[in-house]
Coordinates of C-alpha atoms in Angstrom, one line a residue:
Chain A
X1 CA 0.0 0.0 0.0
X2 CA 2.7 2.6 0.8
X3 CA 4.2 2.0 -2.6
X4 CA 0.9 2.6 -4.3
X5 CA 0.4 5.7 -2.3
X6 CA 3.9 6.9 -3.1
X7 CA 2.9 6.7 -6.8
X8 CA -0.1 8.8 -6.1
X9 CA 1.2 12.2 -7.1
X10 CA 3.7 10.8 -9.3
X11 CA 1.3 10.1 -12.1
X12 CA 3.1 12.4 -14.4
X13 CA 6.3 10.8 -13.2
X14 CA 6.1 7.6 -15.1
X15 CA 8.1 7.2 -18.1
X16 CA 9.4 10.7 -18.8
X17 CA 12.6 10.6 -16.8
X18 CA 14.8 9.8 -19.7
X19 CA 17.9 11.9 -19.9
X20 CA 17.9 13.6 -23.3
X21 CA 20.4 16.3 -23.5
X22 CA 19.0 19.8 -23.4
X23 CA 19.4 21.5 -26.8
X24 CA 17.4 23.6 -29.2
X25 CA 15.1 21.1 -31.0
X26 CA 16.1 20.3 -34.5
X27 CA 12.4 20.1 -35.3
X28 CA 11.9 23.8 -34.7
X29 CA 14.6 25.5 -36.7
X30 CA 12.7 28.8 -36.7
X31 CA 13.4 29.4 -33.0
X32 CA 15.8 32.3 -32.3
X33 CA 19.3 31.5 -31.0
X34 CA 18.7 33.7 -27.9
X35 CA 15.7 35.3 -26.4
X36 CA 14.8 36.9 -23.1
X37 CA 11.4 38.1 -21.9
X38 CA 11.5 41.7 -20.7
X39 CA 9.1 43.4 -18.3
X40 CA 8.7 40.5 -16.0
X41 CA 7.9 41.4 -12.4
X42 CA 10.4 40.3 -9.7
X43 CA 9.3 39.1 -6.3
X44 CA 12.4 38.2 -4.2
X45 CA 11.4 34.9 -2.5
X46 CA 10.6 34.9 1.3
X47 CA 11.5 31.6 3.1
X48 CA 9.9 28.6 1.4
X49 CA 7.7 30.9 -0.8
X50 CA 9.2 30.0 -4.2
X51 CA 5.8 28.7 -5.4
X52 CA 3.8 31.8 -4.6
X53 CA 6.7 34.0 -5.9
X54 CA 6.8 32.1 -9.2
X55 CA 3.1 32.1 -9.6
X56 CA 2.8 35.8 -8.8
X57 CA 5.5 36.5 -11.4
X58 CA 3.6 34.8 -14.2
X59 CA 0.2 36.1 -13.1
X60 CA 1.5 39.7 -13.1
X61 CA 3.0 39.1 -16.5
X62 CA -0.4 37.9 -17.7
X63 CA -1.9 41.3 -16.8
X64 CA -3.2 40.8 -13.2
X65 CA -1.9 42.5 -10.1
X66 CA -0.7 39.6 -8.0
X67 CA 1.7 39.4 -5.1
X68 CA 3.2 36.3 -3.5
X69 CA 1.4 37.1 -0.3
X70 CA -2.0 37.2 -2.0
X71 CA -1.5 33.9 -3.9
X72 CA 0.3 32.2 -1.1
X73 CA -3.0 31.6 0.7
X74 CA -4.2 29.5 -2.3
X75 CA -1.0 27.6 -3.0
X76 CA 1.2 27.3 0.1
X77 CA 0.9 24.3 2.4
X78 CA 2.4 25.3 5.8
X79 CA 2.7 21.7 6.8
X80 CA 4.8 20.9 3.8
X81 CA 6.7 24.2 3.8
X82 CA 6.1 24.3 0.1
X83 CA 3.5 24.4 -2.6
X84 CA 2.2 21.4 -4.7
X85 CA 1.8 21.6 -8.4
X86 CA -2.0 21.0 -8.4
X87 CA -2.3 24.0 -6.0
X88 CA -0.5 26.2 -8.5
X89 CA -2.7 25.0 -11.3
X90 CA -5.8 25.5 -9.3
X91 CA -4.8 29.0 -8.1
X92 CA -4.0 30.1 -11.7
X93 CA -7.5 29.0 -12.7
X94 CA -9.1 30.7 -9.8
X95 CA -7.5 33.9 -11.1
X96 CA -9.2 33.4 -14.5
X97 CA -6.0 32.3 -16.2
X98 CA -5.3 29.3 -18.4
X99 CA -2.9 27.0 -16.6
X100 CA -1.3 24.8 -19.3
X101 CA 1.2 22.2 -18.2
X102 CA 4.1 21.3 -20.4
X103 CA 6.6 18.4 -20.1
X104 CA 9.9 18.2 -21.8
X105 CA 12.5 20.6 -23.2
X106 CA 11.0 21.0 -26.7
X107 CA 7.9 22.6 -25.3
X108 CA 10.0 24.8 -22.9
X109 CA 12.0 26.3 -25.8
X110 CA 8.9 26.9 -27.9
X111 CA 7.0 28.6 -25.1
X112 CA 9.9 30.8 -24.1
X113 CA 10.6 31.7 -27.7
X114 CA 7.0 32.7 -28.0
X115 CA 7.5 35.1 -25.2
X116 CA 5.7 33.0 -22.5
X117 CA 7.5 32.7 -19.2
X118 CA 7.4 29.1 -17.9
X119 CA 7.2 28.1 -14.3
X120 CA 9.5 25.1 -13.8
X121 CA 9.9 22.7 -10.9
X122 CA 13.5 21.8 -10.1
X123 CA 15.0 19.4 -7.7
X124 CA 18.1 21.3 -6.5
X125 CA 19.0 18.4 -4.3
X126 CA 19.4 14.7 -5.0
X127 CA 16.8 12.3 -6.1
X128 CA 16.9 10.6 -2.6
X129 CA 17.2 13.9 -0.7
X130 CA 15.1 16.3 -2.8
X131 CA 15.2 20.1 -2.5
X132 CA 12.2 21.2 -4.5
X133 CA 12.2 24.6 -6.0
X134 CA 10.0 26.6 -8.4
X135 CA 11.6 29.1 -10.7
X136 CA 10.5 31.0 -13.8
X137 CA 12.3 30.5 -17.1
X138 CA 12.5 33.9 -18.8
X139 CA 15.0 33.2 -21.6
X140 CA 17.9 31.2 -23.1
X141 CA 21.1 31.7 -24.9
X142 CA 22.0 29.0 -27.3
X143 CA 25.5 30.2 -28.2
X144 CA 26.3 30.5 -24.4
X145 CA 24.4 27.3 -23.6
X146 CA 22.6 29.1 -20.7
X147 CA 19.0 29.3 -19.4
X148 CA 17.9 32.6 -17.8
X149 CA 15.7 32.3 -14.7
X150 CA 14.0 34.3 -12.1
X151 CA 14.8 32.2 -9.1
X152 CA 14.6 32.8 -5.4
X153 CA 16.3 36.0 -4.4
X154 CA 18.0 36.3 -7.8
X155 CA 16.3 38.5 -10.4
X156 CA 18.3 37.2 -13.3
X157 CA 20.1 33.9 -12.8
X158 CA 22.0 32.5 -15.7
X159 CA 22.5 28.7 -15.5
X160 CA 24.2 26.4 -17.8
X161 CA 21.9 24.0 -19.8
X162 CA 23.7 21.1 -18.2
X163 CA 23.1 22.1 -14.7
X164 CA 19.5 23.3 -15.3
X165 CA 18.6 20.1 -17.1
X166 CA 19.9 18.0 -14.3
X167 CA 17.8 19.8 -11.7
X168 CA 14.8 19.9 -14.0
X169 CA 15.1 16.2 -15.1
X170 CA 15.0 15.2 -11.4
X171 CA 11.5 16.9 -11.3
X172 CA 10.5 15.1 -14.5
X173 CA 10.8 18.3 -16.5
X174 CA 7.5 19.7 -15.3
X175 CA 6.6 23.2 -16.4
X176 CA 3.5 25.3 -16.7
X177 CA 2.5 28.4 -18.7
X178 CA -0.1 30.8 -17.3
X179 CA -1.9 32.8 -20.0
X180 CA -4.9 35.0 -20.4
X181 CA -7.7 32.9 -21.9
X182 CA -7.5 34.8 -25.1
X183 CA -4.1 33.4 -25.9
X184 CA -3.0 29.9 -26.9
X185 CA 0.2 28.4 -25.6
X186 CA 2.8 27.9 -28.4
X187 CA 2.6 24.2 -27.9
X188 CA -1.2 24.0 -27.4
X189 CA -2.9 20.8 -28.5
X190 CA -6.7 20.5 -28.7
X191 CA -7.6 18.2 -25.9
X192 CA -5.3 19.4 -23.2
X193 CA -6.1 23.0 -24.1
X194 CA -9.9 22.5 -23.9
X195 CA -9.3 20.5 -20.7
X196 CA -7.4 23.5 -19.3
X197 CA -10.4 25.8 -20.2
X198 CA -12.8 23.3 -18.5
X199 CA -10.6 23.9 -15.4
X200 CA -11.7 27.6 -15.6
X201 CA -15.3 26.5 -15.8
X202 CA -14.9 24.4 -12.8
X203 CA -13.2 27.3 -10.9
X204 CA -16.4 29.2 -11.7
X205 CA -14.6 31.7 -13.9
X206 CA -17.3 31.6 -16.5
X207 CA -16.5 34.7 -18.6
X208 CA -12.8 33.6 -18.7
X209 CA -13.9 30.1 -19.7
X210 CA -16.1 31.5 -22.5
X211 CA -13.1 33.5 -23.9
X212 CA -11.0 30.3 -23.6
X213 CA -13.5 28.2 -25.5
X214 CA -13.6 30.9 -28.2
X215 CA -9.8 30.8 -28.4
X216 CA -10.0 27.1 -28.8
X217 CA -12.6 27.3 -31.5
X218 CA -10.5 29.9 -33.5
X219 CA -7.8 27.2 -33.8
X220 CA -10.0 24.0 -33.7
X221 CA -13.4 25.0 -35.1
X222 CA -14.6 21.5 -35.0
X223 CA -14.3 21.1 -31.2
X224 CA -17.7 20.1 -29.9
X225 CA -16.5 20.3 -26.3
X226 CA -15.5 23.9 -26.7
X227 CA -18.8 24.8 -28.3
X228 CA -20.7 23.0 -25.6
X229 CA -18.5 24.7 -23.0
X230 CA -19.7 28.1 -24.2
X231 CA -23.3 27.1 -23.7
X232 CA -22.6 25.5 -20.3
X233 CA -20.8 28.6 -19.1
X234 CA -23.5 31.0 -20.2
X235 CA -26.1 28.7 -18.6
X236 CA -24.0 28.7 -15.3
X237 CA -24.0 32.5 -15.5
X238 CA -27.8 32.5 -15.9
X239 CA -27.7 33.9 -19.4
X240 CA -30.3 31.5 -21.0
X241 CA -30.5 33.4 -24.3
X242 CA -26.8 33.2 -25.0
X243 CA -26.7 29.6 -23.8
X244 CA -29.5 28.7 -26.2
X245 CA -27.7 30.4 -29.1
X246 CA -24.5 28.4 -28.3
X247 CA -26.3 25.0 -28.1
X248 CA -28.3 25.7 -31.3
X249 CA -25.0 26.5 -33.0
X250 CA -23.6 23.2 -31.6
X251 CA -26.6 21.3 -32.8
X252 CA -26.4 22.7 -36.4
X253 CA -22.6 22.1 -36.6
X254 CA -22.6 18.7 -34.9
X255 CA -26.0 17.2 -35.9
X256 CA -24.8 13.9 -34.5
X257 CA -24.3 15.2 -31.0
X258 CA -27.0 14.2 -28.6
X259 CA -25.3 16.1 -25.8
X260 CA -26.0 19.4 -27.6
X261 CA -29.7 18.5 -28.1
X262 CA -29.9 17.5 -24.5
X263 CA -28.6 20.7 -23.1
X264 CA -30.6 22.7 -25.6
X265 CA -33.7 20.9 -24.3
X266 CA -32.8 21.8 -20.7
X267 CA -32.2 25.4 -21.6
X268 CA -35.5 25.6 -23.4
X269 CA -37.3 24.0 -20.5
X270 CA -35.7 26.5 -18.1
X271 CA -37.3 29.2 -20.3
X272 CA -40.7 27.5 -20.0
X273 CA -40.7 26.5 -23.7
X274 CA -41.8 22.9 -23.1
X275 CA -43.0 22.0 -26.6
X276 CA -39.7 23.1 -28.2
X277 CA -37.8 21.4 -25.4
X278 CA -39.7 18.1 -26.0
X279 CA -38.6 18.2 -29.6
X280 CA -34.9 18.7 -28.8
X281 CA -35.0 16.0 -26.1
X282 CA -36.6 13.5 -28.5
X283 CA -33.8 14.3 -31.0
X284 CA -31.2 13.7 -28.3
X285 CA -32.7 10.3 -27.4
X286 CA -32.9 9.4 -31.1
X287 CA -29.2 10.2 -31.6
X288 CA -28.2 8.1 -28.5
X289 CA -24.5 7.6 -27.7
X290 CA -22.6 6.9 -24.5
X291 CA -24.7 9.5 -22.6
X292 CA -28.0 8.1 -23.8
X293 CA -29.2 7.5 -20.3
X294 CA -28.9 11.2 -19.5
X295 CA -31.0 12.1 -22.6
X296 CA -33.7 9.7 -21.6
X297 CA -33.8 11.3 -18.2
X298 CA -34.2 14.7 -19.8
X299 CA -37.1 13.5 -22.0
X300 CA -38.7 12.0 -18.9
X301 CA -38.4 15.2 -16.9
X302 CA -39.9 17.2 -19.8
X303 CA -42.8 14.8 -20.3
X304 CA -43.6 14.9 -16.6
X305 CA -43.6 18.7 -16.6
X306 CA -45.9 18.7 -19.6
X307 CA -48.3 16.3 -17.9
X308 CA -48.4 18.4 -14.7
X309 CA -48.9 21.5 -16.8
X310 CA -51.7 19.9 -18.7
X311 CA -53.3 18.7 -15.4
X312 CA -53.1 22.2 -14.0
X313 CA -54.7 23.6 -17.2
X314 CA -57.7 21.2 -17.1
X315 CA -58.1 21.7 -13.4
X316 CA -58.7 25.4 -14.0
X317 CA -61.6 24.8 -16.3
Chain B
X1 CA -28.9 12.1 26.0
X2 CA -31.8 11.6 23.7
X3 CA -32.3 15.4 23.0
X4 CA -28.5 15.8 22.5
X5 CA -28.7 13.0 19.9
X6 CA -31.6 14.7 18.2
X7 CA -29.7 18.1 18.2
X8 CA -26.7 16.4 16.7
X9 CA -28.8 14.9 13.9
X10 CA -30.3 18.3 13.2
X11 CA -27.0 20.1 13.0
X12 CA -25.6 17.4 10.8
X13 CA -28.6 17.5 8.5
X14 CA -28.4 21.3 8.2
X15 CA -24.7 21.3 7.6
X16 CA -25.0 18.7 4.8
X17 CA -27.9 20.6 3.2
X18 CA -26.1 23.9 3.4
X19 CA -22.9 22.5 2.0
X20 CA -24.7 20.8 -0.9
X21 CA -26.5 24.0 -1.7
X22 CA -23.3 26.0 -1.4
X23 CA -21.2 23.7 -3.5
X24 CA -23.7 22.8 -6.2
X25 CA -23.3 24.7 -9.5
X26 CA -26.6 26.1 -10.9
X27 CA -26.9 23.4 -13.5
X28 CA -27.0 20.8 -10.9
X29 CA -30.7 21.8 -10.5
X30 CA -31.2 19.6 -13.6
X31 CA -30.2 16.0 -13.1
X32 CA -29.9 15.4 -16.8
X33 CA -27.3 18.0 -17.8
X34 CA -24.2 17.2 -19.8
X35 CA -21.1 18.8 -18.4
X36 CA -18.4 20.0 -20.8
X37 CA -16.0 17.4 -19.4
X38 CA -18.3 14.6 -20.3
X39 CA -18.4 15.9 -23.9
X40 CA -14.6 15.8 -24.0
X41 CA -14.4 12.4 -22.3
X42 CA -17.8 10.6 -22.4
X43 CA -16.5 7.3 -21.1
X44 CA -15.0 9.0 -18.0
X45 CA -18.3 10.4 -16.9
X46 CA -17.3 8.8 -13.6
X47 CA -18.2 9.6 -10.1
X48 CA -14.8 10.5 -8.7
X49 CA -15.6 14.1 -8.3
X50 CA -19.0 13.4 -6.8
X51 CA -17.3 10.9 -4.4
X52 CA -14.8 13.5 -3.3
X53 CA -17.5 16.2 -2.9
X54 CA -19.7 14.0 -0.9
X55 CA -16.7 13.0 1.2
X56 CA -15.7 16.6 1.9
X57 CA -19.3 17.5 2.7
X58 CA -19.7 14.8 5.3
X59 CA -20.2 16.2 8.8
X60 CA -17.6 13.9 10.4
X61 CA -15.1 14.8 7.7
X62 CA -15.8 18.5 8.2
X63 CA -15.2 18.1 11.9
X64 CA -11.9 16.3 11.3
X65 CA -10.8 19.0 8.8
X66 CA -11.5 21.7 11.3
X67 CA -9.8 19.8 14.1
X68 CA -6.7 20.0 11.9
X69 CA -7.1 23.7 11.3
X70 CA -8.2 23.3 7.7
X71 CA -10.9 25.5 6.3
X72 CA -13.4 23.1 4.6
X73 CA -14.3 25.8 2.1
X74 CA -10.6 26.1 1.0
X75 CA -10.4 22.3 0.8
X76 CA -13.5 22.3 -1.5
X77 CA -12.2 25.2 -3.6
X78 CA -8.9 23.5 -4.1
X79 CA -10.7 20.3 -5.1
X80 CA -13.2 22.0 -7.3
X81 CA -10.6 23.6 -9.6
X82 CA -8.9 20.3 -10.3
X83 CA -9.5 18.3 -13.5
X84 CA -11.0 14.8 -13.5
X85 CA -7.6 13.2 -13.8
X86 CA -6.3 15.1 -10.9
X87 CA -9.4 14.4 -8.9
X88 CA -9.1 10.7 -9.6
X89 CA -5.7 10.6 -7.9
X90 CA -7.3 11.9 -4.7
X91 CA -10.7 10.2 -4.9
X92 CA -9.2 6.8 -5.5
X93 CA -7.9 7.0 -2.0
X94 CA -11.4 7.2 -0.5
X95 CA -12.6 3.7 0.1
X96 CA -16.1 2.8 1.0
X97 CA -16.3 3.7 4.6
X98 CA -18.5 2.1 7.3
X99 CA -21.5 4.2 8.0
X100 CA -21.2 3.4 11.7
X101 CA -24.5 2.1 13.1
X102 CA -23.4 0.1 16.1
X103 CA -21.3 1.6 18.9
X104 CA -18.4 -0.5 17.8
X105 CA -18.9 0.6 14.2
X106 CA -18.8 4.2 15.3
X107 CA -15.5 3.8 17.0
X108 CA -13.9 2.1 14.1
X109 CA -15.6 4.4 11.7
X110 CA -14.3 7.5 13.4
X111 CA -10.7 6.3 13.4
X112 CA -10.9 5.4 9.8
X113 CA -12.5 8.8 8.9
X114 CA -9.6 10.7 10.6
X115 CA -7.1 8.5 8.7
X116 CA -8.8 9.1 5.4
X117 CA -9.2 12.8 6.0
X118 CA -5.5 13.1 6.8
X119 CA -4.7 11.0 3.7
X120 CA -6.7 13.3 1.5
X121 CA -5.4 16.5 3.1
X122 CA -1.9 15.2 2.7
X123 CA -2.6 14.7 -1.0
X124 CA -4.3 18.1 -1.3
X125 CA -1.2 19.6 0.4
X126 CA -2.7 20.8 3.7
X127 CA -1.0 18.4 6.0
X128 CA 2.1 16.1 6.0
X129 CA 1.2 13.3 8.3
X130 CA 2.1 10.2 6.2
X131 CA 5.7 10.0 5.1
X132 CA 4.6 7.5 2.4
X133 CA 2.6 10.1 0.6
X134 CA 5.2 11.7 -1.6
X135 CA 4.9 15.4 -2.4
X136 CA 6.3 17.2 -5.3
X137 CA 6.4 20.8 -4.3

């Protein structure tokens, strides 16, 4: 059991600890030989506060006014004298920002070259006696073979590729970019990006989530999840008209998607338009799919409502 | 004794109801709503999140959280902004727990609850009780 538990947070650990040498990827020849992000806030780290300091740095860069003290409450675990990665992810989302995790050096180069600072986790100690540390990668210099970091008390730390990669590899080369929802990470892929926006929806940052889904649709116009997410977010905000519009769009662009019909039916029902809702719910049930049980439930709810309404009508006469 | 028991039940019921109301997103009013995550991943329309939410909302769990100086709301907020995959890592650690009907069951149940609560809070990063839960800060 202890072994199983030890693996718990190490989900991302498995299989990515290979020791490839850090070098500009040959696959992306367009990357500049050296780059450095300017106008990045600097928060000298107080004791054990590297997580809050790193997060505040990237949140400020993304256009928010954030301080390590303010974000510390959301990410710092006093009992651990440190901050866990999921806490950083969750805090960024609660600030209405996309938290997009990256793994590996190719992604690191591309994000930094695109001007996105990257929070990285390093193990400055040894694998059996770890000293975990968060820093922000703000640049690199290929001819000099150095990485430029905001780290701890140092505003501009220049570290050799070799040393940096050793410390980074011991933390499984984990990194995270934090962006306004209107921007895509340089290395964005459809599923993980939409999943990151879903994180915003879960953090009840609905306007930010809507922006994020629109950003996703601009790149991947066929994403059903993004289109549904817009409707779900508007619905959560109580904007039934906008939610209906989004679901109708989803229905017309994805005529095979029962989920869109189902939620359209629910939104119509919420507006008291039972007859139209019934039609949409029937369509959902006809389409079926893995969520067919949900659609049947919707249809059932609407039928019941119509029956009670009809009973109420006849009782009045 | 009897009235105390009655009071305890009432407080418990009120707490559960208020927590459920507080933590429920508006769309939860409708049972048959499709969440965005289910669209992305229909097969994983699993109950991990629900299990964790129900767990965190339990009165005995709330009490255990507070005993250890953890604000239950902060615990829920941290859990709420995690993705399904992240939640699964936590929720998989919540086994089926005895409801605790008999006196003996209550004692065993209470001990187990504290154990599980600390396990979950270790994972969420509030506590560091179990050395075998590895943390990556």
